[in-house]
Short mmCIF file of C-alpha atoms in Angstrom, two decimals:
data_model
loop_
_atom_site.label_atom_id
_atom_site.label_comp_id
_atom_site.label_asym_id
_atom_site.label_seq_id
_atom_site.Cartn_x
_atom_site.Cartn_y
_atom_site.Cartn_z
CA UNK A 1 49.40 114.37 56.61
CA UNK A 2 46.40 112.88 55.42
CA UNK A 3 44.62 114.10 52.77
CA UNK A 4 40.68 115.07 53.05
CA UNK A 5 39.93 116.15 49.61
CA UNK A 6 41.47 115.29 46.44
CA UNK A 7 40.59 117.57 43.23
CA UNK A 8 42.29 120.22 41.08
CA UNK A 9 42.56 124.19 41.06
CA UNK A 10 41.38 126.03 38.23
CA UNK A 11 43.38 128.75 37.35
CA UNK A 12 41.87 130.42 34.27
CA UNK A 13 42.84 127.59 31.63
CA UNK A 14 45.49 126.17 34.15
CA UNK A 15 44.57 122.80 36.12
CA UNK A 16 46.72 122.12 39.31
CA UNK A 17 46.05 118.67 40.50
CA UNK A 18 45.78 119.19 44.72
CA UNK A 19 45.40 117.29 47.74
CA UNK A 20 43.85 118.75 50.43
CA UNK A 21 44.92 118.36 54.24
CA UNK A 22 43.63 120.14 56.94
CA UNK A 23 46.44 122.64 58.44
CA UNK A 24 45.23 122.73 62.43
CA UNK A 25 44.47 120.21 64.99
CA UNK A 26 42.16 121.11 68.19
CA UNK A 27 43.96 119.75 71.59
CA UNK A 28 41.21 120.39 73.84
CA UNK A 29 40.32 117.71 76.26
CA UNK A 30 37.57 115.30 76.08
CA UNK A 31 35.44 113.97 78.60
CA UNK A 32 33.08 111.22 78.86
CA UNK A 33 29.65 110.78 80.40
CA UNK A 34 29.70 108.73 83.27
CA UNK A 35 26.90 107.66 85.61
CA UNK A 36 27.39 109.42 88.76
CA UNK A 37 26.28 106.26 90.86
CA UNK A 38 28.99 103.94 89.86
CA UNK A 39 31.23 105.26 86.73
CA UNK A 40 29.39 103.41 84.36
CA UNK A 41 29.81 105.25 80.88
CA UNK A 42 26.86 106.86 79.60
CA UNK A 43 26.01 106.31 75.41
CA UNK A 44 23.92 107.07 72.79
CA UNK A 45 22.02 104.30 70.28
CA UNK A 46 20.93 104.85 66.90
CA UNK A 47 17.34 103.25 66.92
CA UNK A 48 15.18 103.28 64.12
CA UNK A 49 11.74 105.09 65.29
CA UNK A 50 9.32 102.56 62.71
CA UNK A 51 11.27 98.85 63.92
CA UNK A 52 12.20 100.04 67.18
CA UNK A 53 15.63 98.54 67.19
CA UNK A 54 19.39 99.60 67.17
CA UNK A 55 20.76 99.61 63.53
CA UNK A 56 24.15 99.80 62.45
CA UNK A 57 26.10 102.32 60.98
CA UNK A 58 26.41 100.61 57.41
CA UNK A 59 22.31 101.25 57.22
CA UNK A 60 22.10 104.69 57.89
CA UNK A 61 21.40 107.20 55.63
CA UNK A 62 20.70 110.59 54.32
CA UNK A 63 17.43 112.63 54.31
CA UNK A 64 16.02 115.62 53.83
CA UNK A 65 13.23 116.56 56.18
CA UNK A 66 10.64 118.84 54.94
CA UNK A 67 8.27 121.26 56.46
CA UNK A 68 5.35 119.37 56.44
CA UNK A 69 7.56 116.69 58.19
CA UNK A 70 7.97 114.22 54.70
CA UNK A 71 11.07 112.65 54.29
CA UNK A 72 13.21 112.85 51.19
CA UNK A 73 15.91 110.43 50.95
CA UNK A 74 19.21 111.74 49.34
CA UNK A 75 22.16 109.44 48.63
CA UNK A 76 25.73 109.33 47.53
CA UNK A 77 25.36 109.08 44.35
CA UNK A 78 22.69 111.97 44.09
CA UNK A 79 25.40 113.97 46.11
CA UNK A 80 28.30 112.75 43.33
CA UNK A 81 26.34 114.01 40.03
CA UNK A 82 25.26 117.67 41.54
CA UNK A 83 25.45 120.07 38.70
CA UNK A 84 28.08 122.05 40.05
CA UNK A 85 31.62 122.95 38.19
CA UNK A 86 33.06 122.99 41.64
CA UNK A 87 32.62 119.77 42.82
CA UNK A 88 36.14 118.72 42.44
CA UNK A 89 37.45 121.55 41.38
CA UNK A 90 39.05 124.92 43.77
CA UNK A 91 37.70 127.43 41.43
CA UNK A 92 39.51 130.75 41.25
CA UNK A 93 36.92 133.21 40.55
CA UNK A 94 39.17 136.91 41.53
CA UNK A 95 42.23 138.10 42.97
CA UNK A 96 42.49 140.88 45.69
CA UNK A 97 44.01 142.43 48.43
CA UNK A 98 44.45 140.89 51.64
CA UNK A 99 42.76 143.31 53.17
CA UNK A 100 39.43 143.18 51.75
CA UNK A 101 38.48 140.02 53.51
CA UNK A 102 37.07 140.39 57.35
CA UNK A 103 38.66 138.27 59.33
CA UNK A 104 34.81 137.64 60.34
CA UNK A 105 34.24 135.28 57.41
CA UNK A 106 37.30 133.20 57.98
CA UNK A 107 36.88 129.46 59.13
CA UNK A 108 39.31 126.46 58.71
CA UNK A 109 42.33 126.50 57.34
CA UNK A 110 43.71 123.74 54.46
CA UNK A 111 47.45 123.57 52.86
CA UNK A 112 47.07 122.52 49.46
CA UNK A 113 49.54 119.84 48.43
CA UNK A 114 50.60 119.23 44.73
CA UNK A 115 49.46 115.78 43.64
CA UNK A 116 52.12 114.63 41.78
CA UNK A 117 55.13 115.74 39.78
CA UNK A 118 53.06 117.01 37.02
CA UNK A 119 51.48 119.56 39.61
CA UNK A 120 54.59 121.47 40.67
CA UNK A 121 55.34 123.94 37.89
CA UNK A 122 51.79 125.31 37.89
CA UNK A 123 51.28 124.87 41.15
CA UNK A 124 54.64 126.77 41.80
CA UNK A 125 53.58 129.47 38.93
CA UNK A 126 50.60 130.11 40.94
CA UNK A 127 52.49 130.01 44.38
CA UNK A 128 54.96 132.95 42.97
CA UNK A 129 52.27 135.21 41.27
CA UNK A 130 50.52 135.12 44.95
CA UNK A 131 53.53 136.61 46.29
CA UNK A 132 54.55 138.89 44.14
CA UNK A 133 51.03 140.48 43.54
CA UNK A 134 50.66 140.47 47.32
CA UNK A 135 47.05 139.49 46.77
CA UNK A 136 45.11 136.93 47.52
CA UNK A 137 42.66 134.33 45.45
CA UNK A 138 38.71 134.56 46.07
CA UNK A 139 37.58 130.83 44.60
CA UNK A 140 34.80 128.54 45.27
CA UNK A 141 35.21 124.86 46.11
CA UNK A 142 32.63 122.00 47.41
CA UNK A 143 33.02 120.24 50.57
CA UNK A 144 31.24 117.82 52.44
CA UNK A 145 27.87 118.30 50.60
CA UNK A 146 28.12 121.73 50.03
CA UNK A 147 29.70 124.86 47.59
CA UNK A 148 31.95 126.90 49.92
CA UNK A 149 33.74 130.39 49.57
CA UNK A 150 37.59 129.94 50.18
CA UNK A 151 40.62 132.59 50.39
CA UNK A 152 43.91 130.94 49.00
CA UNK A 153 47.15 132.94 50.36
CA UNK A 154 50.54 131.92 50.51
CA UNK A 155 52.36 130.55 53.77
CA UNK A 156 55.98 129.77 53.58
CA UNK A 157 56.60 127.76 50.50
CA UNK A 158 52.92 126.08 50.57
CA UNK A 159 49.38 127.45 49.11
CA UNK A 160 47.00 127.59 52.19
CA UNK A 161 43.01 127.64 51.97
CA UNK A 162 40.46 129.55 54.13
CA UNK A 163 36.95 128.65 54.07
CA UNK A 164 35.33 131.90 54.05
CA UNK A 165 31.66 132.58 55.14
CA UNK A 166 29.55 133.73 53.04
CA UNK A 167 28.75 136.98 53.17
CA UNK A 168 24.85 136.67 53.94
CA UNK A 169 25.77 134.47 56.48
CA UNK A 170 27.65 137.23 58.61
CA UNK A 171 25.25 138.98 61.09
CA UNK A 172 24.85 142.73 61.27
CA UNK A 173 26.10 144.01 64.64
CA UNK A 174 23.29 146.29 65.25
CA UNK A 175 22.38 146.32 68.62
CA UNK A 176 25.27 145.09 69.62
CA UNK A 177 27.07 148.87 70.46
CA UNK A 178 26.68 150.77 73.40
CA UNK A 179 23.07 152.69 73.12
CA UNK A 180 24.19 155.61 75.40
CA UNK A 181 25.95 158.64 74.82
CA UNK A 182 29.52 158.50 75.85
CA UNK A 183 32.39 161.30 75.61
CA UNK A 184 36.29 160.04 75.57
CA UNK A 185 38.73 162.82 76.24
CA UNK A 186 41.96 163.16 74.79
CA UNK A 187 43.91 162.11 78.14
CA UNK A 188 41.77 159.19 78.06
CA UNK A 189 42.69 158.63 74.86
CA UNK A 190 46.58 159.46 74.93
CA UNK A 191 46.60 156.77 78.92
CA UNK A 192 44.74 153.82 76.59
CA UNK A 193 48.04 154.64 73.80
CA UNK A 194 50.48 154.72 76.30
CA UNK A 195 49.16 151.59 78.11
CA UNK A 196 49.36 149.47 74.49
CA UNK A 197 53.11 150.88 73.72
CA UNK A 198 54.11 149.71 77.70
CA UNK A 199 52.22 146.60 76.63
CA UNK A 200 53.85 146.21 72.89
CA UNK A 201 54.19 143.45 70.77
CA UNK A 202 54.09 139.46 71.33
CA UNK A 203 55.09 136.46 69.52
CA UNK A 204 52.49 134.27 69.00
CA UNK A 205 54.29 131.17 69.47
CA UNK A 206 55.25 131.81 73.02
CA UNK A 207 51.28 131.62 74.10
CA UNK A 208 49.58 128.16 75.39
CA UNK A 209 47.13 127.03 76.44
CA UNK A 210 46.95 127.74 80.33
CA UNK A 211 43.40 126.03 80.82
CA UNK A 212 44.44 122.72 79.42
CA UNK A 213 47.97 122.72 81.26
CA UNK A 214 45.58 123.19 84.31
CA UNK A 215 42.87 120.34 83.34
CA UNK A 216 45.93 117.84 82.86
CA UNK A 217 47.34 118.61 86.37
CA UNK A 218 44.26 118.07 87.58
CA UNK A 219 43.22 114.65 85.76
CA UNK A 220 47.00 113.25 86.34
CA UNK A 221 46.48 113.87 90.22
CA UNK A 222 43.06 112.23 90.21
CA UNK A 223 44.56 109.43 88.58
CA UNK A 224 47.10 108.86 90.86
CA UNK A 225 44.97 108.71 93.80
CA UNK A 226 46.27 112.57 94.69
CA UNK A 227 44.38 115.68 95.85
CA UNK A 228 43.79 118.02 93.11
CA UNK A 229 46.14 121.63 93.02
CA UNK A 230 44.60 124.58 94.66
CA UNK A 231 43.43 127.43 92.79
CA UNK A 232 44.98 129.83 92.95
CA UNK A 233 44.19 133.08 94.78
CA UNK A 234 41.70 135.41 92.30
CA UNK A 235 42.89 138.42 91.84
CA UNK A 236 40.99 141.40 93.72
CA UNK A 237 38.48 143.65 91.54
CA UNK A 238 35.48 145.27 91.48
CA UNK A 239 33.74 148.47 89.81
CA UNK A 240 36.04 150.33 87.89
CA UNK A 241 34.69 153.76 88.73
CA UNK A 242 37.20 155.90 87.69
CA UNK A 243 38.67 155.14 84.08
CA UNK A 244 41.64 157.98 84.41
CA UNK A 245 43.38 155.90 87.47
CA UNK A 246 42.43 152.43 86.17
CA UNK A 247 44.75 153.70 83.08
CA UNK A 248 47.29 154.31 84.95
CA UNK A 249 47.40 152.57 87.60
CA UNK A 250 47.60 149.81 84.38
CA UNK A 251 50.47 151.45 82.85
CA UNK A 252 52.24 151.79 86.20
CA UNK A 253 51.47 147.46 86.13
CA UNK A 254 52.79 147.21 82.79
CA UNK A 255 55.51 149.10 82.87
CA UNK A 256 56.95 147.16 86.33
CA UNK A 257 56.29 143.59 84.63
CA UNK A 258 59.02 144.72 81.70
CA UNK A 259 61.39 145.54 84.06
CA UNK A 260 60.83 149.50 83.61
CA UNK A 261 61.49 152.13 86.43
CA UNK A 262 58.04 153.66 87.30
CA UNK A 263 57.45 157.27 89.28
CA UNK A 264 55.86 156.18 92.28
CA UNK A 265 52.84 158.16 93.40
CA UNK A 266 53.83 160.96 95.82
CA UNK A 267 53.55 159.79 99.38
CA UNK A 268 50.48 161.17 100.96
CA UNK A 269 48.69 161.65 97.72
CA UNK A 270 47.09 158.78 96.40
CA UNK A 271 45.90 158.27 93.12
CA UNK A 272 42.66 160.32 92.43
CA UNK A 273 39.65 157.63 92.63
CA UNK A 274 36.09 158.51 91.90
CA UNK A 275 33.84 158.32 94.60
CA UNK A 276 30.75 156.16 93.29
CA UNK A 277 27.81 159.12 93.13
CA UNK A 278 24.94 159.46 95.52
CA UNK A 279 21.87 160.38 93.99
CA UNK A 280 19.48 162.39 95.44
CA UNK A 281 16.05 163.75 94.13
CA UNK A 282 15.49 167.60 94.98
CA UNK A 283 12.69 168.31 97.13
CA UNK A 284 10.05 170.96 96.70
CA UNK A 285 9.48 174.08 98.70
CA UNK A 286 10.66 176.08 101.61
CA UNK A 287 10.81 173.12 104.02
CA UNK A 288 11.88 170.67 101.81
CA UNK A 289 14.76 172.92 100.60
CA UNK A 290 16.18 173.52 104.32
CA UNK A 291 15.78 169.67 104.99
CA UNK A 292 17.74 169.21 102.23
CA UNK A 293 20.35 172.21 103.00
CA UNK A 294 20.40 169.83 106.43
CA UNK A 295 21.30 166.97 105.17
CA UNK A 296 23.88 167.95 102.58
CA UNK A 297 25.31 170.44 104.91
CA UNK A 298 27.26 168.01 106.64
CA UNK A 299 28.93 166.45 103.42
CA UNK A 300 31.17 168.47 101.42
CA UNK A 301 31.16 167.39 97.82
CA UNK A 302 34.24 165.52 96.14
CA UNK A 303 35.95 168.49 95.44
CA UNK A 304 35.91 170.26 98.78
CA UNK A 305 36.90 167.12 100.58
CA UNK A 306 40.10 167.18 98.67
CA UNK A 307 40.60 170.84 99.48
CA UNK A 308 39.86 171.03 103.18
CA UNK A 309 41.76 167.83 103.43
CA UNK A 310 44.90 169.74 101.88
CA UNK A 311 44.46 172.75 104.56
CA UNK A 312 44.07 170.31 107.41
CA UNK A 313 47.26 168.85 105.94
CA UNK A 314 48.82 172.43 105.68
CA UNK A 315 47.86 173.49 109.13
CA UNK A 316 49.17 170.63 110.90
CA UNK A 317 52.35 170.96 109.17
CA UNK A 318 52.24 174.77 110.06
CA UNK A 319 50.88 174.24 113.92
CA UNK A 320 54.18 171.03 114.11
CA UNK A 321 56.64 173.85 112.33
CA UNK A 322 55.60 176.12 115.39
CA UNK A 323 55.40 173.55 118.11
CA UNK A 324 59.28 172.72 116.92
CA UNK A 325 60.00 175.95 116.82
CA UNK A 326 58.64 176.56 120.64
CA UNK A 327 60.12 174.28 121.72
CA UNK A 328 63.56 174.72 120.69
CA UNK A 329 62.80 178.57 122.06
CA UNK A 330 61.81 176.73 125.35
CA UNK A 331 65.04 175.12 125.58
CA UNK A 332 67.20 178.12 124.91
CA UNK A 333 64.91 180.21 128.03
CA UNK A 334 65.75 177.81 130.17
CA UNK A 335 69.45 177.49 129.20
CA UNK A 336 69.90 181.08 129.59
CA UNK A 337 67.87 181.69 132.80
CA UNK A 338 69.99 178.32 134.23
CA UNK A 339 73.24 180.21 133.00
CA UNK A 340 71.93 183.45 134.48
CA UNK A 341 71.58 182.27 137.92
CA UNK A 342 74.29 180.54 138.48
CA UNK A 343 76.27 183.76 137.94
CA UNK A 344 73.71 185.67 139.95
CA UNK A 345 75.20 184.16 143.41
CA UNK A 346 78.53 184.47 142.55
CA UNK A 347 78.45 188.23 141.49
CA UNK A 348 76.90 188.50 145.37
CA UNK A 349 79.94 186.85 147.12
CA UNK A 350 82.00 189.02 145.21
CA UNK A 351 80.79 191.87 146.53
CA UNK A 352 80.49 190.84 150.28
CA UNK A 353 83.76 190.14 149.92
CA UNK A 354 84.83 193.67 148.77
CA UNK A 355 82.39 195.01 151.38
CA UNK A 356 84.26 193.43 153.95
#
C-alpha cells in the first residue's frame, strides 16, 4: 500500500519513524455527466476570471479569501514552516479507555507502518503497551493543511489511526428528540428484547453491498444491448398503528427466517390491531347531545365490537350445537315411528287371524 504521509510518533521521549497508508477504500460507482442529446460528456474548465482563459493545473494556486472579498495568497512553502510541533510528527498527548471516545467523532481510518528496521522495537513497545493497558492513545497529527485529533488503537498485529473530530465540531442534538410526551410499557419493552434476541448477532463480514450488486446488473445489461432486471416487488406497508402487534408480528418474522417453530395465532382470532381513532368534537346542549347520542349510537366502540363479536361467535356455535342436536333427534322420531308402524299392521293380522 501506498503511503500518504510519512513522519514519526512521539511517544514521550520515544520517536517511531511511520508511514502512513490509508486502511479503507470506497467501491461506490461513478458516473459521468453526459449530454442528454447525444452522449457527449459534460466537463468542467478552470478559467481564470481577470485573463479569461483556461489555465493549467501547474498554475494554480492557494488563497485565502477574506470577508471583505481580498485575496491572500498562501503557498507551499508558507504551509511547510507553520509553527506547529505536529507537522510531521503523530503526537501522543493521553492514554484512555476505549470507551471514552463517541463513535460520533470518528472519521478515516490509517494503519501506521514502521519505516524501517530501526522503527520496529519501539514501534512494537508501543504496539504491546496498547494491548495490555487496553487503552487507547489521544494524539494530534497534521494533515493536508491542517492539525487533526487522532485515536491510535491496536488491530491485529498493526497500530491503526482514527481521525477524530474535534469536539466543538460535534453538533448538539437538541431538537433533534421527540418533543411529545410518550409512555413505553413494560410489554412493550420486554416484545422490542425479545425481537433483538430472535434477531441476535451478525458477522460483519457476511454483509455487502446490495445497491451496488444491483447498479452493476443494471450497467452490464445496458451495455450489452439488454433490458434492465425488474425490481423487484416492494414489500407491502403502511401506518403502523398498533406497536404491540407490529412487535410481534416481527418476532413471529424473525423467528420463522432462523428456522424456529412459531405458535401460530389461534384460528379465528387474529392478532389485535388498533383501529386508527375517529375524532370527534362534543357538541353543546340538549340537541346537540342527542344528535350526537344518534350518531354514535350506531357504532360500538373498539372494545364492544370485540365483545359482541365473541357472543355472536358463541351463539352461533350454541344455535349449530342445537340444530345438530335436532336433527339427530329428528332422525331417531322418524326411525322409531317407521319401526312402529310397520309392526302396527302386523299385530292386526295377528289378531284377525285368532278371531277367525
Amino acid at each position: 500500500m501506498r503511503s500518504i504521509w510519512n513522519g514519526a510518533i512521539s511517544f514521550g521521549l520515544v520517536s517511531i519513524p511511520i508511514k502512513l497508508v490509508n486502511a479503507t477504500e470506497s467501491h461506490t460507482i461513478s458516473f459521468r455527466q453526459i449530454h442528454t442529446e447525444d452522449g457527449g460528456r459534460i466537463r468542467y474548465r478552470k478559467v481564470c476570471e481577470l485573463e479569461d482563459r483556461e489555465v493549467t493545473q501547474a498554475e494554480i494556486g492557494k488563497a485565502y479569501e477574506d470577508a471583505d472579498g481580498s485575496i491572500v495568497p498562501i503557498t507551499d512553502e508558507d504551509l511547510a514552516h507553520l509553527p506547529l510541533p505536529t507537522a510531521k510528527t503523530i503526537d501522543i498527548v493521553a492514554f484512555v479507555p476505549a470507551d471514552r471516545i463517541d463513535p460520533l467523532q470518528m472519521e478515516n481510518a490509517y494503519y501506521l507502518a514502521a519505516s524501517g528496521a530501526p522503527a520496529a522495537k519501539p514501534y512494537t513497545l508501543l504496539r504491546e503497551a496498547l494491548k495490555r493497558s487496553q487503552k487507547v492513545a489521544i494524539a494530534k497529527f497534521a494533515l493536508r493543511g491542517r492539525e487533526r485529533l487522532g485515536m491510535l488503537r491496536v488491530v491485529d498485529d498493526v497500530i491503526a489511526m482514527h481521525g477524530l473530530l474535534w469536539p466543538d465540531e460535534i453538533r448538539a442534538p437538541q431538537g433533534v428528540a421527540p418533543d411529545v410526551d410518550v409512555t413505553v410499557r413494560d410489554k412493550e419493552l420486554d416484545l422490542a428484547d425479545a425481537l433483538m434476541d430472535t434477531l441476535g448477532e451478525v458477522d460483519i463480514q457476511d454483509l455487502h453491498d446490495e445497491y451496488r450488486e444491483a447498479l452493476e446488473e443494471v450497467i452490464a445489461a445496458k451495455a450489452a444491448g439488454e433490458a434492465p432486471p425488474e425490481a423487484p416487488e416492494p414489500a407491502p406497508g403502511g401506518k403502523v398503528l398498533d406497536l404491540m402487534a407490529a412487535l410481534e408480528k416481527s418476532v413471529r418474522a424473525a423467528k420463522r427466517s432462523r428456522g424456529e417453530e412459531v405458535e401460530e395465532e389461534a384460528a379465528g382470532e387474529p392478532a389485535e390491531e388498533a383501529e386508527e381513532a375517529e375524532v370527534r368534537h362534543l357538541p353543546r346542549g340538549k340537541r346537540a347531545g342527542a344528535a350526537a347520542k344518534r350518531a354514535t349510537a350506531g357504532k360500538p366502540a373498539p372494545a364492544a365490537k370485540k365483545t359482541a363479536a365473541k357472543k355472536t361467535a358463541a351463539a352461533a356455535k350454541k344455535s349449530t350445537s342445537k340444530a345438530a342436536q335436532s336433527s339427530r333427534s329428528g332422525k331417531k322420531t322418524a326411525s322409531t315411528a317407521k319401526s312402529t308402524a310397520k309392526k302396527t299392521p302386523a299385530k292386526k293380522t295377528a289378531s284377525r287371524k285368532r278371531t277367525a
